[in-house]
CSV table of C-alpha atoms and ligand atoms in Angstrom, one decimal:
chain,number,residue,atom,x,y,z
A,1,MET,CA,-122.2,-23.8,-31.5
A,2,LYS,CA,-125.7,-24.7,-32.7
A,3,CYS,CA,-127.0,-28.1,-33.9
A,4,ARG,CA,-126.9,-28.2,-37.7
A,5,VAL,CA,-130.3,-29.8,-37.9
A,6,CYS,CA,-132.5,-28.1,-35.3
A,7,ARG,CA,-130.4,-25.0,-34.2
A,8,GLU,CA,-130.6,-26.0,-30.5
A,9,PRO,CA,-127.3,-25.8,-28.6
A,10,ALA,CA,-124.9,-28.5,-29.9
A,11,VAL,CA,-123.3,-31.1,-27.5
A,12,ILE,CA,-120.8,-32.4,-30.0
A,13,GLU,CA,-118.9,-31.0,-33.0
A,14,VAL,CA,-118.0,-33.3,-35.9
A,15,ARG,CA,-115.2,-31.4,-37.7
A,16,ARG,CA,-115.1,-33.5,-40.8
A,17,HIS,CA,-118.7,-32.7,-41.4
A,18,ASN,CA,-118.1,-29.1,-40.3
A,19,ALA,CA,-121.2,-29.5,-38.1
A,20,GLY,CA,-122.4,-29.6,-34.5
A,21,PHE,CA,-125.3,-31.7,-33.2
A,22,CYS,CA,-127.6,-31.6,-30.2
A,23,HIS,CA,-128.2,-34.9,-28.3
A,24,PRO,CA,-131.3,-36.2,-30.3
A,25,CYS,CA,-129.9,-35.1,-33.7
A,26,PHE,CA,-126.5,-36.7,-33.0
A,27,VAL,CA,-128.1,-40.0,-32.0
A,28,LYS,CA,-130.2,-39.9,-35.2
A,29,HIS,CA,-127.1,-38.9,-37.2
A,30,CYS,CA,-125.2,-42.0,-36.0
A,31,ARG,CA,-128.2,-44.3,-36.7
A,32,ASP,CA,-128.6,-42.8,-40.2
A,33,GLN,CA,-125.0,-43.2,-41.0
A,34,VAL,CA,-125.2,-46.9,-40.1
A,35,LYS,CA,-128.4,-47.4,-42.0
A,36,LYS,CA,-126.9,-45.7,-45.0
A,37,THR,CA,-123.8,-48.0,-44.8
A,38,VAL,CA,-125.9,-51.2,-44.4
A,39,ASP,CA,-128.0,-50.2,-47.5
A,40,ALA,CA,-125.2,-48.9,-49.7
A,41,TYR,CA,-123.1,-52.0,-49.3
A,42,GLN,CA,-126.2,-54.4,-49.2
A,43,MET,CA,-124.9,-55.8,-45.9
A,44,PHE,CA,-128.1,-57.5,-44.8
A,45,SER,CA,-131.9,-57.2,-44.7
A,46,GLU,CA,-134.4,-57.2,-41.9
A,47,ASN,CA,-135.1,-60.9,-42.6
A,48,GLU,CA,-131.5,-62.1,-42.1
A,49,ARG,CA,-130.0,-63.1,-38.8
A,50,VAL,CA,-127.0,-61.1,-37.8
A,51,LEU,CA,-124.4,-62.1,-35.2
A,52,ILE,CA,-122.4,-59.2,-33.8
A,53,ALA,CA,-118.9,-59.8,-32.3
A,54,VAL,CA,-119.0,-57.8,-29.0
A,55,SER,CA,-116.0,-57.1,-26.9
A,56,GLY,CA,-117.6,-54.9,-24.2
A,57,GLY,CA,-116.0,-51.8,-25.8
A,58,LYS,CA,-117.8,-48.7,-27.1
A,59,ASP,CA,-117.8,-49.7,-30.8
A,60,SER,CA,-119.4,-53.1,-30.6
A,61,LEU,CA,-122.0,-52.1,-27.9
A,62,ALA,CA,-122.9,-48.9,-29.9
A,63,LEU,CA,-123.3,-51.1,-33.0
A,64,TRP,CA,-125.5,-53.6,-31.2
A,65,ASP,CA,-127.7,-50.8,-29.8
A,66,ILE,CA,-128.0,-49.0,-33.2
A,67,LEU,CA,-128.8,-52.2,-35.1
A,68,MET,CA,-131.5,-53.1,-32.6
A,69,HIS,CA,-133.0,-49.6,-32.9
A,70,LEU,CA,-133.0,-49.9,-36.7
A,71,GLY,CA,-135.1,-53.1,-36.3
A,72,TYR,CA,-132.6,-55.7,-37.4
A,73,ASN,CA,-132.5,-59.3,-36.1
A,74,VAL,CA,-129.3,-59.3,-34.1
A,75,ASP,CA,-127.6,-61.4,-31.4
A,76,GLY,CA,-124.2,-60.9,-29.7
A,77,LEU,CA,-121.2,-63.1,-29.6
A,78,TYR,CA,-118.6,-62.6,-26.8
A,79,ILE,CA,-115.3,-64.5,-26.8
A,80,GLY,CA,-113.6,-64.9,-23.4
A,81,LEU,CA,-109.9,-64.6,-24.2
A,82,GLY,CA,-108.6,-65.2,-20.6
A,83,ILE,CA,-106.8,-61.8,-20.4
A,84,GLY,CA,-107.2,-61.4,-16.6
A,85,ASP,CA,-109.3,-58.6,-15.2
A,86,TYR,CA,-109.7,-57.1,-18.6
A,87,SER,CA,-111.6,-60.1,-19.9
A,88,SER,CA,-113.8,-60.5,-16.8
A,89,GLU,CA,-114.7,-56.8,-16.8
A,90,SER,CA,-115.4,-56.7,-20.5
A,91,ALA,CA,-117.6,-59.8,-20.1
A,92,ASN,CA,-119.6,-58.0,-17.4
A,93,TYR,CA,-120.2,-55.0,-19.5
A,94,THR,CA,-121.4,-57.2,-22.4
A,95,ARG,CA,-123.6,-59.3,-20.2
A,96,SER,CA,-125.3,-56.3,-18.5
A,97,PHE,CA,-125.9,-54.7,-21.9
A,98,ALA,CA,-127.5,-57.9,-23.2
A,99,SER,CA,-129.7,-58.5,-20.1
A,100,SER,CA,-130.8,-54.8,-20.0
A,101,ARG,CA,-132.2,-55.2,-23.6
A,102,ARG,CA,-133.2,-58.8,-23.3
A,103,ALA,CA,-130.9,-59.6,-26.2
A,104,THR,CA,-129.4,-63.0,-26.9
A,105,LEU,CA,-125.7,-63.3,-26.1
A,106,VAL,CA,-123.7,-66.3,-27.3
A,107,GLU,CA,-120.5,-66.8,-25.2
A,108,VAL,CA,-117.4,-68.8,-26.0
A,109,ASP,CA,-114.6,-69.2,-23.4
A,110,LEU,CA,-111.3,-69.8,-25.1
A,111,PRO,CA,-109.5,-71.3,-22.0
A,112,GLY,CA,-112.5,-73.3,-20.9
A,113,THR,CA,-113.2,-74.8,-24.3
A,114,TYR,CA,-109.8,-74.9,-26.0
A,115,GLY,CA,-107.5,-75.1,-23.0
A,116,PHE,CA,-105.4,-72.0,-23.5
A,117,ASP,CA,-105.5,-68.2,-23.0
A,118,ILE,CA,-104.0,-65.5,-25.2
A,119,ALA,CA,-100.8,-65.2,-23.2
A,120,SER,CA,-100.0,-69.0,-23.2
A,121,GLY,CA,-101.2,-69.5,-26.8
A,122,SER,CA,-99.0,-66.7,-28.1
A,123,LYS,CA,-96.0,-67.9,-26.2
A,124,ALA,CA,-96.4,-71.5,-27.3
A,125,ALA,CA,-96.9,-70.5,-31.0
A,126,ARG,CA,-94.2,-67.8,-30.8
A,127,ARG,CA,-96.6,-65.3,-32.1
A,128,ALA,CA,-97.2,-61.8,-30.8
A,129,PRO,CA,-100.3,-61.8,-28.5
A,130,CYS,CA,-102.4,-59.7,-30.9
A,131,SER,CA,-101.5,-62.1,-33.7
A,132,ALA,CA,-102.6,-65.2,-31.7
A,133,CYS,CA,-105.7,-63.3,-30.5
A,134,GLY,CA,-106.7,-62.0,-33.9
A,135,LEU,CA,-106.3,-65.5,-35.4
A,136,SER,CA,-108.5,-67.1,-32.6
A,137,LYS,CA,-111.2,-64.4,-32.9
A,138,ARG,CA,-111.5,-64.6,-36.7
A,139,HIS,CA,-111.7,-68.4,-36.5
A,140,LEU,CA,-114.3,-68.4,-33.7
A,141,PHE,CA,-116.4,-65.6,-35.2
A,142,ASN,CA,-116.8,-67.6,-38.4
A,143,SER,CA,-117.3,-71.0,-36.8
A,144,GLU,CA,-119.8,-69.7,-34.3
A,145,ALA,CA,-121.8,-67.8,-36.9
A,146,ALA,CA,-121.9,-70.9,-39.1
A,147,ARG,CA,-122.8,-73.2,-36.2
A,148,GLY,CA,-125.6,-70.9,-35.2
A,149,GLY,CA,-127.0,-70.6,-38.7
A,150,TYR,CA,-126.5,-66.8,-38.9
A,151,ASP,CA,-126.5,-65.2,-42.3
A,152,VAL,CA,-123.9,-62.6,-41.5
A,153,LEU,CA,-121.2,-61.7,-38.9
A,154,ALA,CA,-120.9,-58.0,-38.0
A,155,THR,CA,-117.9,-56.4,-36.3
A,156,GLY,CA,-117.6,-52.9,-34.7
A,157,HIS,CA,-114.6,-51.7,-36.8
A,158,ASN,CA,-115.0,-47.9,-37.1
A,159,LEU,CA,-113.6,-45.3,-39.5
A,160,ASP,CA,-110.4,-44.9,-37.4
A,161,ASP,CA,-109.8,-48.7,-37.3
A,162,GLU,CA,-110.3,-49.2,-41.0
A,163,ALA,CA,-108.1,-46.2,-41.9
A,164,ALA,CA,-105.3,-47.5,-39.7
A,165,VAL,CA,-105.5,-51.0,-41.2
A,166,LEU,CA,-105.4,-49.5,-44.6
A,167,LEU,CA,-102.4,-47.4,-43.7
A,168,GLY,CA,-100.6,-50.6,-42.5
A,169,ASN,CA,-101.5,-52.5,-45.6
A,170,VAL,CA,-100.3,-49.7,-47.9
A,171,LEU,CA,-97.1,-49.3,-46.0
A,172,ARG,CA,-96.3,-53.0,-46.7
A,173,TRP,CA,-98.1,-53.0,-50.1
A,174,ASP,CA,-99.8,-56.2,-48.9
A,175,LEU,CA,-102.1,-56.8,-51.9
A,176,ALA,CA,-103.8,-59.9,-50.4
A,177,TYR,CA,-104.8,-58.0,-47.3
A,178,LEU,CA,-105.8,-54.9,-49.3
A,179,GLY,CA,-108.0,-57.1,-51.5
A,180,ARG,CA,-109.8,-58.3,-48.4
A,181,GLN,CA,-110.2,-54.8,-46.9
A,182,HIS,CA,-113.8,-54.0,-47.7
A,183,PRO,CA,-116.9,-53.2,-45.6
A,184,VAL,CA,-118.5,-56.4,-46.9
A,185,LEU,CA,-116.8,-59.8,-47.6
A,186,GLU,CA,-119.3,-62.0,-49.3
A,187,ALA,CA,-119.9,-65.6,-48.0
A,188,GLY,CA,-118.2,-68.4,-49.9
A,189,GLY,CA,-115.7,-71.3,-49.4
A,190,GLY,CA,-117.0,-71.9,-45.9
A,191,PHE,CA,-116.9,-68.3,-44.8
A,192,VAL,CA,-120.1,-66.5,-43.7
A,193,ARG,CA,-120.6,-63.0,-45.0
A,194,LYS,CA,-118.7,-60.4,-42.9
A,195,VAL,CA,-119.7,-56.8,-42.6
A,196,LYS,CA,-118.5,-53.6,-40.9
A,197,PRO,CA,-121.5,-51.3,-40.5
A,198,LEU,CA,-119.6,-48.6,-38.5
A,199,VAL,CA,-117.1,-47.6,-41.2
A,200,ARG,CA,-118.8,-44.2,-41.5
A,201,LEU,CA,-118.5,-43.4,-37.8
A,202,ALA,CA,-115.3,-42.3,-36.1
A,203,GLU,CA,-114.2,-43.7,-32.7
A,204,ARG,CA,-115.0,-40.3,-31.0
A,205,GLU,CA,-118.5,-40.6,-32.3
A,206,THR,CA,-119.2,-44.1,-31.1
A,207,ALA,CA,-117.8,-43.1,-27.7
A,208,ALA,CA,-120.1,-40.0,-27.6
A,209,TYR,CA,-123.1,-42.2,-28.7
A,210,CYS,CA,-122.5,-44.5,-25.8
A,211,VAL,CA,-122.1,-41.7,-23.3
A,212,LEU,CA,-125.3,-39.9,-24.5
A,213,GLU,CA,-127.3,-43.0,-24.7
A,214,GLY,CA,-126.2,-44.3,-21.2
A,215,ILE,CA,-124.4,-47.4,-22.5
A,216,ASP,CA,-121.6,-48.5,-20.1
A,217,TYR,CA,-118.6,-49.9,-21.8
A,218,ILE,CA,-115.1,-50.9,-20.8
A,219,VAL,CA,-112.8,-47.8,-21.1
A,220,GLU,CA,-109.5,-49.5,-20.4
A,221,GLU,CA,-107.5,-50.7,-23.4
A,222,CYS,CA,-106.5,-54.3,-23.5
A,223,PRO,CA,-103.2,-54.7,-21.5
A,224,MET,CA,-101.7,-56.7,-24.4
A,225,SER,CA,-102.1,-53.9,-26.9
A,226,VAL,CA,-98.9,-52.1,-25.7
A,227,GLY,CA,-96.5,-51.8,-28.6
A,228,ASN,CA,-99.2,-52.8,-31.1
A,229,ARG,CA,-98.4,-51.3,-34.6
A,230,HIS,CA,-102.1,-50.6,-35.2
A,231,LEU,CA,-102.1,-48.0,-32.4
A,232,ALA,CA,-99.1,-46.3,-33.9
A,233,TYR,CA,-100.8,-46.0,-37.2
A,234,LYS,CA,-103.9,-44.6,-35.5
A,235,GLY,CA,-101.7,-42.0,-33.8
A,236,VAL,CA,-100.3,-40.9,-37.1
A,237,LEU,CA,-103.7,-40.6,-38.6
A,238,ASP,CA,-105.0,-38.7,-35.5
A,239,ASP,CA,-102.3,-36.0,-36.1
A,240,LEU,CA,-103.3,-35.7,-39.7
A,241,GLU,CA,-107.0,-35.5,-38.9
A,242,GLU,CA,-106.3,-32.8,-36.3
A,243,SER,CA,-104.6,-30.6,-38.9
A,244,SER,CA,-106.7,-31.6,-41.8
A,245,PRO,CA,-110.3,-32.8,-40.8
A,246,GLY,CA,-111.7,-35.3,-43.2
A,247,SER,CA,-108.3,-37.0,-44.0
A,248,LYS,CA,-109.2,-40.4,-42.6
A,249,ALA,CA,-112.5,-40.5,-44.5
A,250,SER,CA,-111.0,-39.4,-47.8
A,251,PHE,CA,-108.1,-41.9,-47.4
A,252,LEU,CA,-110.5,-44.8,-46.7
A,253,PHE,CA,-113.4,-44.0,-49.0
A,254,GLY,CA,-111.1,-42.9,-51.8
A,255,TYR,CA,-109.4,-46.3,-51.6
A,256,LEU,CA,-112.7,-48.2,-51.5
A,257,GLU,CA,-114.1,-46.3,-54.5
A,258,ARG,CA,-111.0,-46.1,-56.7
A,259,ALA,CA,-108.4,-48.6,-55.8
A,260,ALA,CA,-110.1,-51.5,-54.1
A,261,PRO,CA,-111.6,-52.8,-57.4
A,262,LEU,CA,-108.1,-53.0,-58.8
A,263,VAL,CA,-106.9,-55.4,-56.1
A,264,ALA,CA,-110.1,-57.4,-55.5
A,265,GLY,CA,-108.9,-60.2,-57.8
A,266,VAL,CA,-105.9,-61.1,-55.6
A,267,SER,CA,-108.1,-62.3,-52.7
A,268,ALA,CA,-110.6,-63.9,-55.1
A,269,ALA,CA,-107.8,-66.1,-56.4
A,270,GLU,CA,-106.8,-67.0,-52.8
A,271,ARG,CA,-110.4,-68.2,-52.0
A,272,GLU,CA,-110.3,-70.7,-54.8
A,273,ALA,CA,-107.6,-72.6,-52.9
A,274,LEU,CA,-109.7,-73.0,-49.8
A,275,HIS,CA,-110.7,-76.4,-48.5
A,276,PRO,CA,-112.1,-77.6,-45.1
A,277,CYS,CA,-109.6,-78.2,-42.3
A,278,PRO,CA,-109.5,-81.9,-41.5
A,279,THR,CA,-109.7,-81.3,-37.8
A,280,CYS,CA,-112.4,-78.5,-37.5
A,281,ALA,CA,-113.9,-78.2,-41.0
A,282,SER,CA,-113.1,-74.4,-41.1
A,283,PRO,CA,-111.9,-73.1,-44.5
A,284,THR,CA,-108.1,-73.0,-44.9
A,285,VAL,CA,-105.5,-72.9,-47.6
A,286,SER,CA,-103.0,-74.9,-45.5
A,287,GLU,CA,-103.2,-78.6,-44.7
A,288,VAL,CA,-104.5,-77.9,-41.2
A,289,CYS,CA,-106.0,-74.5,-40.3
A,290,ALA,CA,-104.0,-72.0,-38.4
A,291,PHE,CA,-106.3,-72.1,-35.4
A,292,CYS,CA,-106.0,-75.9,-35.0
A,293,LYS,CA,-102.2,-75.5,-35.2
A,294,LEU,CA,-102.4,-72.9,-32.5
A,295,VAL,CA,-104.6,-75.1,-30.3
A,296,GLU,CA,-102.2,-78.0,-30.7
A,297,ARG,CA,-99.1,-76.0,-29.9
A,298,ALA,CA,-100.7,-74.3,-26.9
A,299,THR,CA,-102.0,-77.5,-25.4
A,300,THR,CA,-99.2,-79.9,-26.0
A,301,LYS,CA,-97.2,-80.5,-22.8
A,302,ARG,CA,-93.5,-79.9,-23.3
B,1,Q46,S1,-107.9,-58.1,-27.5
B,1,Q46,FE1,-106.5,-59.4,-28.6
B,1,Q46,FE2,-107.0,-56.8,-29.1
B,1,Q46,FE3,-105.9,-57.5,-26.8
B,1,Q46,S2,-104.6,-59.2,-27.4
B,1,Q46,FE4,-104.5,-57.7,-29.0
B,1,Q46,S3,-106.0,-58.3,-30.5
B,1,Q46,S4,-105.3,-55.8,-28.1
B,1,Q46,S5,-108.6,-55.9,-30.3
B,2,ZN,ZN1,-109.0,-76.4,-38.1
C-alpha cells in the first residue's frame, strides 16, 4: 500500500478514510485532524492557557505533543490516584515526557492531599472504583484549572472513547448526560471550558502516533478497569467497525450534528441550579458537592 499523500510506502492504513499514510504524512494527518477540531469547535486560541489532563497513556501524551507542535500554550496536569504500581508507572511516563520537552507539569496526589486512594474511597462511599475515580478526576481537573488561572481544560478522549460513551448514554436514554456530551463544554457556573481535541482520531491512531514519534507511554490498562461497562461498549463498537469501517465516526458525528442540538437544553437547565459547595467552592447542584462527600466518607474513621 502507498501513502495517499506522497505515494511513498505506507506504514499505517486508516480504513475509515480508505487510505494509507507514510510516517511523515501520518504525523501531519494527526496534527491536521487536531487543528481542524480545535478550529471547528472554537476550542481555544494561541493566546489562551490550556491545561491538559495527562494520565501517562497514549492519548493524553499524544495530545500534549500535538498541541505543543501546533504552537499552543499548554501545561500538563497529572493526578496520582494511588492505584499501586499502575499509578507510579504512569506518573513516571508523564514526568519523563514533561522533562524531555521542558514542559510544565502540575501534580496532585490524591492520597497525599485528600487522605484516600481510589480503592479505599470507592469502598467507603460504596461506589464502583471507576465511579469514585471519575468523580475525583472531574472535580480535580476543574478545581486545578480554575486555581491555576487556565482558560481551558483539555482531555485526551478519542473517537473510540466518545463513541462508547455515546452508546452507553443512548442505551440508557440518559438525556442529561447526552446533553453534556460535546467536544466543547463552555465555561459557566464555576466550570472552566472543557474540550476534547482528539475526537477525530481513533485509539489505534494515537497509539501509532506515539510509536512513530518515539513517545513512551503506559501500555497496561488500569487494574481497576476490569468489568467496566465502557470497555464492553468499546468491544461492541470495535466489532461493528471491523465489518463496517467508519461506523464509529458516523455514529458520533451524526449525533453531534443532528441530535445533540435537540437535547442541549436539558443540561443548560441543570446548570442554572448550580451554586458553590460550602466546603470547597466547586459548583454543585447538591448541598455539599459529591467530591467533598466522598472525602468525608473516605476519611472518617469507623
Ligand atoms: S483510572 Fe480510574 Fe480509569 Fe482506573 S479506576 Fe477506572 S476510571 S479504569 S480511565
Ligand atoms: Zn465541595
